Amino acid sequence: MTAILYSPFRFLGRMIFEGIVGVGEIFWLLFQVVLRIPLARKNPELTIRQMVSVGVSSIPLLFITSLFTGAVAAVQSEYNFRGLIPDRFVGTAVAKMVFIELGPILTAIVLAGRVGSALAAEIGSMKNKEELAAYDALNLDPLRYLALPRFLAFFFMVPCLSVLSSFLAIIGGWFTCVIGLDISSYTYYTGLQYLFDDMDLFSGIIKSFIFGVIIFLLGYYHGLNADAGAKGVGQATMKTVVSSCVSLLVFDFLTAVVIFS
Amino acid sequence: MPNVTINSQDVMIQLKHLRKVFGRQEVLRDVNLDIRRGETMVIIGQSGGGKSVILKHMIGLLQPSGGEVTIDNITISTPKFFDTRTIRKKMGMVFQMGALFDSMSTGENIAFALREQNPQFSEEQIQNIVREKLELINLRAEFAQKMPAELSGGMRKRVALARAIALNPEVILYDEPTTGLDPITSDVINDLILDMQRKLRVTSVVVTHDMASAFKVADRIAMLYNGHIIQVGTVDEIKNTTNPYVLQFITGQRELPSGPGIDAPAAL
């Protein structure tokens, strides 16, 4: 770490070079996995197992985070709009926030922390224990048997979880309105419908497909490049969560620009 | 080493001027080794000396920085050429820690590659092969249900061997098969290596620094030192070596031996 003090330009140059190489390797990984998609039908059980691990197992956590996300959205909307606009706009604000942004991005960040880091740890441990080499030695393609099922699971389950999360957040908002904010169910419901555009929901779903791919790629890539030992695997999971969160926010911005302009 | 002419048909694995560099570290400098069909070759040398690296070149897990690797008269890798898919079907490898797939049961570990590479086999045939391979390594069929985490170190290595032989390889590579095991379990593994040799007539390459194991299973022993193979010979030839580096290793001495009957150390 002292390199940055002694020769900052060389350090910066190496960081940029390694970053470019890393991005290249990640796109190459994506290309190699996409090439193998037709092979997925030969081992559907592998994909289903991963879908359960990524999707079904994440529901309890998402249940809690989504309910509270909706609750906070309702509280903040009511507080900021109090006395300015009618109560029904609280429902409108919650729907807009949740479907367009909060549902997809918070789901993705929660999943990056839960399953993205677990993916990096799993692949990193497999590398250290020579399980990846064992696949090669047995003439089994690790990209087909390990990467592809996980790629498909992330690709399909993140949007599903995002939609589920959005609806749970709407319920969280409704519950808060009725219990704590003295806004009736009818007022909240009419607010939800007001200004609702199908594009709100679809933009969230489209983004979630991209988010799923990002979490998979960064988790798998950092797992493959994990150094030996517990520290190496720990570093890989940390890098996965950090790089996923940054990339998710950057791509969230980029997709928002593309979709809504 | 006795000057014996070997017919190229008799050579199963040939390493010619093999060199491997990781970053700035040159692990293998100039490794030349011929392994005959059906023999058990044991490669000995210090930990971290590159023995496992040699093994990984043989099965095509690593590409050389220099030289070439030939399996059954087919060149599989040079610095510019790397095609290992055809030869991997002939090879099985037992990794140092077993490298069993943790998410699969023992039986599934053995069956997985078998099922994927032989889609024509029925599930009953696959399970029969699994049972047969478990019997071959002296494990009962009930072990097929156990998960790798439930197995001891010795058991894991035996299951790894069953997995390696499931595809009927012509060559079995063993990476430190007795490391981390007690002397009795080590001897069980040694007997299994000999058993495989006798029953399956395979070519075996064993990498180890356990001299009791090396002397028991080897037809010939090769000593790796400083990135070179410095001596290849039968067990008796190695036991009666005059090479000071080999003598130091097999007798486990800290200092390089010297005296009458021992060669002067050569610069490597």
mmCIF file of C-alpha atoms in Angstrom, chain A residues 42-43 45-46 49 122 126 129-140 144-145, chain B residues 56 59 61 85 88-89 91 93 95-96 99-102 104 112-113 116-117 163 167:
data_model
loop_
_atom_site.group_PDB
_atom_site.id
_atom_site.type_symbol
_atom_site.label_atom_id
_atom_site.label_comp_id
_atom_site.label_asym_id
_atom_site.label_seq_id
_atom_site.Cartn_x
_atom_site.Cartn_y
_atom_site.Cartn_z
ATOM 1 C CA LYS A 42 -29.336 -30.616 -20.808
ATOM 2 C CA ASN A 43 -28.954 -29.981 -17.057
ATOM 3 C CA GLU A 45 -31.706 -29.391 -12.404
ATOM 4 C CA LEU A 46 -28.502 -27.361 -11.975
ATOM 5 C CA ARG A 49 -31.111 -25.531 -7.795
ATOM 6 C CA GLU A 122 -18.277 -20.228 -3.170
ATOM 7 C CA MET A 126 -13.798 -23.987 -5.011
ATOM 8 C CA LYS A 129 -9.727 -26.340 -2.847
ATOM 9 C CA GLU A 130 -8.933 -27.226 -6.507
ATOM 10 C CA GLU A 131 -12.559 -28.112 -7.251
ATOM 11 C CA LEU A 132 -12.426 -25.921 -10.364
ATOM 12 C CA ALA A 133 -9.283 -27.735 -11.509
ATOM 13 C CA ALA A 134 -11.068 -31.031 -10.792
ATOM 14 C CA TYR A 135 -13.835 -30.052 -13.232
ATOM 15 C CA ASP A 136 -11.186 -29.481 -15.901
ATOM 16 C CA ALA A 137 -9.357 -32.683 -15.016
ATOM 17 C CA LEU A 138 -12.606 -34.643 -15.424
ATOM 18 C CA ASN A 139 -13.077 -33.007 -18.832
ATOM 19 C CA LEU A 140 -16.099 -31.085 -17.519
ATOM 20 C CA ARG A 144 -21.145 -24.862 -18.442
ATOM 21 C CA TYR A 145 -21.713 -26.622 -15.110
ATOM 22 C CA LYS B 56 -0.729 -30.145 -13.876
ATOM 23 C CA ILE B 59 -3.175 -33.247 -17.538
ATOM 24 C CA LEU B 61 -4.249 -27.688 -16.405
ATOM 25 C CA ARG B 85 -9.467 -32.126 -24.564
ATOM 26 C CA ARG B 88 -8.005 -35.744 -20.752
ATOM 27 C CA LYS B 89 -10.223 -38.752 -21.421
ATOM 28 C CA MET B 91 -6.194 -39.224 -17.656
ATOM 29 C CA MET B 93 -6.177 -37.113 -11.316
ATOM 30 C CA PHE B 95 -5.863 -33.972 -6.072
ATOM 31 C CA GLN B 96 -3.928 -33.251 -2.896
ATOM 32 C CA ALA B 99 -11.061 -31.711 -4.462
ATOM 33 C CA LEU B 100 -14.426 -33.459 -4.113
ATOM 34 C CA PHE B 101 -17.438 -31.406 -5.169
ATOM 35 C CA ASP B 102 -18.768 -30.330 -1.764
ATOM 36 C CA MET B 104 -22.673 -33.388 -4.188
ATOM 37 C CA PHE B 112 -21.328 -36.834 -12.327
ATOM 38 C CA ALA B 113 -18.582 -36.934 -14.972
ATOM 39 C CA GLU B 116 -22.186 -36.264 -18.513
ATOM 40 C CA GLN B 117 -19.678 -38.010 -20.739
ATOM 41 C CA ARG B 163 -13.910 -40.596 -9.069
ATOM 42 C CA LEU B 167 -13.886 -42.949 -16.461
#
